[in-house]
Amino acid sequence: MSGVILEMKGIDMAFPGVQALDGVDFSLRAGEVHALLGENGAGKSTLIKCLTGVHRMDAGTIFLEGKKILPNSPQEAQHLGISTVYQEINLCPNLTVAENIFIGRQPMRRGQIDWKTINRRSQELMRLMGVDIDVTLPLTTFSIAVQQMASIARAVDINARVLILDEPTSSLDEHEVARLFEVMRDLKARGLGIVFITHFLNQVYQIADRITVLRNGRLVGEYMADEINKLELVTHMIGKDMNVIYDLKKAPQEEGAPVVLEASNLGIPGKVEEISLHVKKGELLGFAGLLGSGRTETAEMLFGVVKPSKGSVSMNGEKLVASSPLDSIRRKMAFCPEDRKRDGIVAELSVRENIGLAVQALRGFMHPMKPQEQQKLADRFIRLLSIQTPDAEKKVGELSGGNQQKVILARWMATQPDLLILDEPTRGIDVGAKAEIQRLMLEMCIGGMGIIFISSELDEIIRCANRIIVMRDLEKAAELDGEDCQQADILAIIANEETEEAMAE
Amino acid sequence: MKRGLKWDTILRSKLFWAVVAEFLILLVGFIIRPDFLNIQIRTLEDGTRVLFGTPIDILNRSSEITIIAMGMTLVIALGGTDISVGALVAVSGAIALKFLRWDVLEYTTPGDYSVMPFVYVLVVPLVVCTLMGLFNGTLVARLKIQPIIATLILMVAGRGIAQIVTDGKQFTTQYAPFKFIGNGSILGIPLPIIITFVVVAAMVVFVRKTSYGMFVEAVGINPNASRVSGIRSAVIIMIAYVLTGLLSGISGLIYSSRIISNDSNNAGLGYEMDAILAVVLGGTSMTGGKFTLVGTVVGSIIIRTITTLVFYFGIVSEAIMAFKALIIAGVIVLQSEPVRRAIARRREKRHINLGGELHA
């Protein structure tokens, strides 16, 4: 392995009330993939933002190839050879792939934009990424994976020596992840240093050479990926024993428990074929399937976010008529949506206001909660869910992902629902928070709540669910008993269609 | 540490800089003419005693915009705009004068009576403007038409309606109760100031004592999340436009009472822009979200102070608008994010240089 290209030493960074980084060291060698791990709030993003000039660190030094640097802005960092690809794709959806790759640095010819070069170069770059597409089509024509490749292509083409990938895989499916890893290996071979931030530990072992773990703004240690096992790694990350996580037990089921939610023949042509399901009191129904298999659409129909064009939903035996979220909330249903930023948090409002939002909506604005009442509600849930925030007045947008998710969970728990739908509640949050949310779900089930739990991670569904519905190609493919279900069974069902197709060919 | 933090937030708030700007403008006025800030009690011909002076005049004359801007704040916090308010001011005045002077078909001497019962003169314009607000709200909330386009309809049509109501004529009146609205005073305080105070107080109470304000902010910040949380955003949006309509009507009554006449062409002309400006100067962002009604009041007073200042120093009338724009540009620069941050940061640095414990 060749020499160190990036070295960060003794980085300190404080935000009002929090020491986000406390003397953190980090080094990156050329030609390696270096995973940066830690729970939410551990300081990963802050460290990256110090490196890319988004934040100005309070103390510490950064050396790039031996030279001291102090970038003031992401542009400056990029100029120095440090490129970042963020989790959310930062491109312009309405421009073509080629335009996106060259925007802001278009080659000119006789005072005009040299489209020929742009398109040719883009095609080459994308081919290097292993993607052969027509780069003159708008970005939105392509899948998220291709869009991600385009943003990497853009980042790499700007003379990058250090490439930072901030949770690049969270919106990709398995094939796409595999392709991304090929690209990463290729870039690595070309001598780039890659910083890889992720929550998926399996992926870390697939691709990373070295691992740096942060916790609470401090460096825990630096390890070679092949010298540390997963259990040790997680223990380092959360600082407590892993057994807590694997000690979860499914909610016991009572014979003849009443049905809370019943849906029959629910569907929207082209989105979800007719689906029927029911959830009993105290039962956790797992929803497995690939992204786009109709899981989220089903949840949205159940809750009335989108109006089903046929079929019916009833809660506690009463039919829901209006098909609106408010109507569902009135019938004691609750829904944590998949896209936390878009459909969940109200970023600029305080933790207190966010927690009280659904209860208040239920009451109507002319019957406001008293300030003390709001305060009490917020404080209770901050304690109950151990939401990490200095106080209830902090803006939700300033909390880490896991804590935001807990705030949304609190919002719904406050309405005391009989049925709670959770769409990917553990996505993009760290191991510790994940385990906590799973524990909370199971506790709520034991308390008598019915839960629909949608997740892409099969192991957590298998760990928690009493019953599992597998979705495939916009319809219910199978319903399994959660007690003796193996990951392989579910995978076989999900993969079924593809094999059939293959056979047909 | 705690106090340092608080100062930091204050220095970064737009409202703070709006207040600073207002004081700076007043200071300029005071330096150039020391009697600029004088307030005295004068006795009118009929024996009533009235507060008199530029500051009172500024407050009095800012009433129309302040009242409208209360509604505009909500509309803007919801991510919209309402550019029909000026036209609604004209409609309100036209209806009021029509009811006062139903008998007049030609320009005549002003009458000191009302043809219709005075209640009609007050209530009907407000009802009509409220309905127009409802129309705006329906287009925006139910039919999802872009606010600027939706309210453009009444901006254009409103003045036409005002013309139709009055047959294209301009009436004047000397009916005392009507004159009292814009020109009277209670305990020496001009009535428009009192009306404004009542409206502002009522709005603040409505918005902050119910959860309406929180819902407005939630919908303005994240409409999707608000909907999923069970907030009926259409109702919230509708209410904001209806209120803005009603408030424009009140403003129209004050305006037409001041000039004891209706003027379909000039009443409320440009009010939409002044109201929007008041909201923005007050610290509410055009992109929606968090809002402050008190800030809007300050914004409205700033606008009026500038106008008064410009008139006061007898700047040639052609240059007034340009001069006004110049000062407003200054205020906006003072409030802009980079400038506020720079000032806050400067302070921080000085803090460190003085050995302050930032990390303590």
PDB file of N, CA, C and O in Angstrom, chain A residues 202 456-460 462 485-494:
ATOM      1  N   ASN A 202     -22.068  -4.948   6.579  1.00  0.00           N
ATOM      2  CA  ASN A 202     -21.686  -5.966   5.610  1.00  0.00           C
ATOM      3  C   ASN A 202     -20.900  -5.357   4.466  1.00  0.00           C
ATOM      4  O   ASN A 202     -19.921  -5.926   3.989  1.00  0.00           O
ATOM      5  N   SER A 456     -36.245  -3.125   4.355  1.00  0.00           N
ATOM      6  CA  SER A 456     -35.462  -3.797   3.316  1.00  0.00           C
ATOM      7  C   SER A 456     -34.512  -4.793   3.930  1.00  0.00           C
ATOM      8  O   SER A 456     -33.960  -5.634   3.240  1.00  0.00           O
ATOM      9  N   GLU A 457     -34.287  -4.653   5.227  1.00  0.00           N
ATOM     10  CA  GLU A 457     -33.326  -5.543   5.870  1.00  0.00           C
ATOM     11  C   GLU A 457     -34.051  -6.757   6.421  1.00  0.00           C
ATOM     12  O   GLU A 457     -34.781  -6.674   7.396  1.00  0.00           O
ATOM     13  N   LEU A 458     -33.826  -7.876   5.739  1.00  0.00           N
ATOM     14  CA  LEU A 458     -34.585  -9.076   6.082  1.00  0.00           C
ATOM     15  C   LEU A 458     -34.319  -9.543   7.509  1.00  0.00           C
ATOM     16  O   LEU A 458     -35.221  -9.988   8.197  1.00  0.00           O
ATOM     17  N   ASP A 459     -33.071  -9.410   7.958  1.00  0.00           N
ATOM     18  CA  ASP A 459     -32.795  -9.966   9.282  1.00  0.00           C
ATOM     19  C   ASP A 459     -33.589  -9.263  10.372  1.00  0.00           C
ATOM     20  O   ASP A 459     -34.022  -9.883  11.328  1.00  0.00           O
ATOM     21  N   GLU A 460     -33.823  -7.956  10.217  1.00  0.00           N
ATOM     22  CA  GLU A 460     -34.585  -7.303  11.272  1.00  0.00           C
ATOM     23  C   GLU A 460     -36.074  -7.653  11.186  1.00  0.00           C
ATOM     24  O   GLU A 460     -36.759  -7.713  12.196  1.00  0.00           O
ATOM     25  N   ILE A 462     -37.154 -10.638  10.193  1.00  0.00           N
ATOM     26  CA  ILE A 462     -37.227 -11.989  10.747  1.00  0.00           C
ATOM     27  C   ILE A 462     -37.107 -11.954  12.266  1.00  0.00           C
ATOM     28  O   ILE A 462     -37.779 -12.686  12.981  1.00  0.00           O
ATOM     29  N   CYS A 485     -39.190 -18.764  10.111  1.00  0.00           N
ATOM     30  CA  CYS A 485     -38.946 -18.280   8.760  1.00  0.00           C
ATOM     31  C   CYS A 485     -37.466 -18.002   8.596  1.00  0.00           C
ATOM     32  O   CYS A 485     -36.824 -17.439   9.468  1.00  0.00           O
ATOM     33  N   GLN A 486     -36.922 -18.430   7.497  1.00  0.00           N
ATOM     34  CA  GLN A 486     -35.499 -18.201   7.241  1.00  0.00           C
ATOM     35  C   GLN A 486     -35.338 -17.143   6.157  1.00  0.00           C
ATOM     36  O   GLN A 486     -36.187 -16.998   5.290  1.00  0.00           O
ATOM     37  N   GLN A 487     -34.231 -16.448   6.249  1.00  0.00           N
ATOM     38  CA  GLN A 487     -33.934 -15.424   5.256  1.00  0.00           C
ATOM     39  C   GLN A 487     -33.996 -15.989   3.835  1.00  0.00           C
ATOM     40  O   GLN A 487     -34.508 -15.360   2.920  1.00  0.00           O
ATOM     41  N   ALA A 488     -33.497 -17.223   3.706  1.00  0.00           N
ATOM     42  CA  ALA A 488     -33.445 -17.845   2.382  1.00  0.00           C
ATOM     43  C   ALA A 488     -34.848 -18.029   1.790  1.00  0.00           C
ATOM     44  O   ALA A 488     -35.057 -17.858   0.585  1.00  0.00           O
ATOM     45  N   ASP A 489     -35.830 -18.346   2.669  1.00  0.00           N
ATOM     46  CA  ASP A 489     -37.200 -18.534   2.182  1.00  0.00           C
ATOM     47  C   ASP A 489     -37.697 -17.248   1.517  1.00  0.00           C
ATOM     48  O   ASP A 489     -38.268 -17.265   0.428  1.00  0.00           O
ATOM     49  N   ILE A 490     -37.486 -16.156   2.239  1.00  0.00           N
ATOM     50  CA  ILE A 490     -37.978 -14.878   1.718  1.00  0.00           C
ATOM     51  C   ILE A 490     -37.256 -14.520   0.430  1.00  0.00           C
ATOM     52  O   ILE A 490     -37.874 -14.128  -0.558  1.00  0.00           O
ATOM     53  N   LEU A 491     -35.949 -14.689   0.444  1.00  0.00           N
ATOM     54  CA  LEU A 491     -35.169 -14.378  -0.756  1.00  0.00           C
ATOM     55  C   LEU A 491     -35.660 -15.188  -1.948  1.00  0.00           C
ATOM     56  O   LEU A 491     -35.791 -14.669  -3.052  1.00  0.00           O
ATOM     57  N   ALA A 492     -35.972 -16.443  -1.687  1.00  0.00           N
ATOM     58  CA  ALA A 492     -36.443 -17.304  -2.777  1.00  0.00           C
ATOM     59  C   ALA A 492     -37.730 -16.751  -3.367  1.00  0.00           C
ATOM     60  O   ALA A 492     -37.908 -16.716  -4.586  1.00  0.00           O
ATOM     61  N   ILE A 493     -38.605 -16.280  -2.475  1.00  0.00           N
ATOM     62  CA  ILE A 493     -39.881 -15.740  -2.973  1.00  0.00           C
ATOM     63  C   ILE A 493     -39.665 -14.439  -3.755  1.00  0.00           C
ATOM     64  O   ILE A 493     -40.230 -14.235  -4.817  1.00  0.00           O
ATOM     65  N   ILE A 494     -38.799 -13.605  -3.213  1.00  0.00           N
ATOM     66  CA  ILE A 494     -38.533 -12.341  -3.906  1.00  0.00           C
ATOM     67  C   ILE A 494     -37.915 -12.604  -5.273  1.00  0.00           C
ATOM     68  O   ILE A 494     -38.238 -11.945  -6.261  1.00  0.00           O
TER      69      ILE A 494
END
